[in-house]
XYZ file of C-alpha atoms in Angstrom:
177
model
C 91.867 109.782 100.709
C 89.380 109.867 103.334
C 87.784 106.359 104.976
C 85.136 106.339 107.274
C 85.381 103.235 109.869
C 82.117 101.244 110.528
C 82.692 99.899 114.426
C 79.917 97.297 115.542
C 79.055 96.506 119.531
C 77.635 93.497 119.535
C 76.563 91.697 123.123
C 79.870 90.319 125.472
C 79.928 86.820 125.311
C 80.939 86.666 128.708
C 80.213 88.450 132.187
C 83.068 90.287 132.255
C 82.500 91.854 128.767
C 79.100 93.524 128.374
C 80.021 94.573 124.926
C 82.526 93.493 122.152
C 83.848 96.070 119.857
C 85.027 95.176 116.099
C 85.929 97.183 113.122
C 83.706 95.995 110.750
C 83.584 98.158 107.122
C 85.614 101.055 105.726
C 83.396 103.555 103.651
C 86.203 105.510 101.309
C 85.512 109.302 100.811
C 83.185 109.452 103.682
C 82.486 112.778 105.006
C 83.290 113.832 108.611
C 81.481 111.438 111.819
C 81.921 110.890 115.740
C 80.159 107.927 116.231
C 77.043 108.230 114.050
C 74.696 105.189 114.190
C 74.111 104.126 110.885
C 72.202 100.409 111.612
C 70.767 98.554 114.662
C 69.518 95.353 114.523
C 68.024 94.212 117.939
C 71.299 94.791 120.205
C 74.050 94.872 117.443
C 74.004 98.719 116.541
C 76.939 99.599 113.578
C 78.580 103.012 114.226
C 80.202 105.268 112.087
C 83.160 105.761 114.195
C 85.390 108.384 112.393
C 86.699 109.447 109.291
C 90.412 109.031 109.183
C 93.044 109.999 106.242
C 94.456 106.931 104.161
C 97.368 108.211 103.231
C 99.725 106.118 100.245
C 103.729 106.603 100.136
C 105.624 105.950 97.070
C 108.320 103.948 99.611
C 105.634 102.024 100.773
C 104.613 100.433 97.588
C 106.359 96.727 98.177
C 104.150 97.052 101.620
C 101.235 97.506 99.274
C 101.627 95.302 96.549
C 102.540 92.602 99.558
C 99.099 93.720 101.345
C 96.873 93.670 97.487
C 97.751 90.424 96.720
C 96.766 88.537 99.749
C 93.442 86.060 99.100
C 91.434 89.590 100.693
C 93.018 92.423 99.968
C 92.178 94.450 103.449
C 92.300 97.858 105.247
C 94.187 97.446 108.604
C 92.230 99.983 111.093
C 94.649 100.840 114.332
C 92.290 101.445 117.445
C 93.399 102.727 120.915
C 90.796 101.825 123.949
C 89.825 104.835 126.065
C 88.290 106.214 128.611
C 84.873 108.633 128.514
C 81.703 107.755 126.377
C 83.254 105.485 123.995
C 85.720 102.782 124.352
C 87.740 103.463 121.173
C 89.626 105.998 119.293
C 90.181 105.326 115.806
C 94.174 106.558 115.116
C 94.663 105.428 111.544
C 93.654 103.430 108.419
C 96.600 102.193 106.361
C 96.782 99.669 103.318
C 100.358 98.658 104.411
C 100.440 95.384 106.354
C 104.106 96.235 107.464
C 103.131 99.069 109.218
C 100.126 97.688 111.253
C 102.018 94.821 111.653
C 104.505 97.487 113.835
C 101.676 98.812 115.477
C 100.325 95.603 116.789
C 103.947 94.769 117.865
C 103.301 97.444 120.458
C 100.751 95.740 122.190
C 98.977 99.026 122.977
C 96.409 99.422 119.911
C 94.043 97.284 118.725
C 94.820 96.453 114.825
C 91.801 95.362 112.605
C 92.067 94.192 109.374
C 88.587 95.237 107.191
C 88.213 93.941 103.801
C 88.817 96.658 100.998
C 85.896 97.347 98.747
C 86.335 97.029 95.202
C 86.698 100.700 94.363
C 89.700 101.181 96.878
C 91.161 98.195 95.967
C 91.416 99.828 92.594
C 92.599 103.488 93.831
C 95.662 101.249 95.801
C 96.550 98.883 92.370
C 96.950 102.420 90.574
C 98.808 104.467 92.814
C 101.331 100.653 92.947
C 101.373 100.897 88.931
C 102.246 104.325 89.381
C 104.843 104.062 91.761
C 106.215 100.846 92.556
C 109.576 99.922 91.386
C 111.209 96.281 91.492
C 114.431 96.586 93.540
C 117.384 94.440 91.832
C 118.956 91.956 94.354
C 122.242 92.637 94.573
C 124.224 90.000 97.039
C 126.616 91.910 99.022
C 130.694 91.388 98.236
C 133.122 90.484 101.351
C 135.632 92.415 102.298
C 138.921 91.829 100.447
C 140.275 91.482 104.517
C 142.901 88.853 104.726
C 141.616 86.347 107.378
C 144.732 84.082 107.615
C 147.005 86.562 108.657
C 148.622 85.904 111.880
C 148.816 88.979 114.321
C 151.888 87.900 116.565
C 152.236 88.830 120.318
C 148.610 89.799 120.662
C 146.736 87.560 123.289
C 149.938 85.212 123.817
C 151.510 84.918 127.163
C 155.147 83.468 125.865
C 155.263 87.078 124.242
C 156.159 89.753 126.422
C 154.927 92.901 126.510
C 154.095 95.820 128.849
C 150.317 95.590 128.012
C 147.451 93.354 126.591
C 144.887 94.236 126.097
C 143.300 90.748 125.197
C 144.652 89.632 128.713
C 142.686 87.867 130.898
C 143.013 88.918 134.516
C 144.402 85.998 135.996
C 147.378 86.176 133.123
C 147.658 89.698 134.371
C 148.410 88.912 137.737
C 150.810 85.895 136.851
C 152.836 88.873 135.502
C 152.556 90.839 138.286
C 153.918 88.837 140.478
């Protein structure tokens, strides 16, 4: 589904940042846009910055479910700082908090959390209902390897042998003298 990303430009709160940029909304089913001005309020301006595809994958339903059951279900907008007329590039929009965390961990992108619209939330719920399968937890069994067996001679200085991969360098020097 195409998702339009709305970014608000506000005056900066410090003398070092003239403007503050923040993703504030998403527009499900939006047409293509390239920083089209939507609303102006004195110094605050909202732009339809870009339209990116929101893709849902069957293998990610656990992540979507986690995001939908949050107090406020959100879409995560991934932004990248660039130089040019506009300071940000919209890279991706995702419903997966796990994928958003991966982008946040890199430190190179900006991850903004934007509340889902009711229609978009219903669309993601419908996808999760259709494709999510609970995975039953299966505890892994230990190997049948015996750990009580003693292997004679390995690392023991009292047992004479031509080579010992476990011997310390000091032990090897004593043997050579």
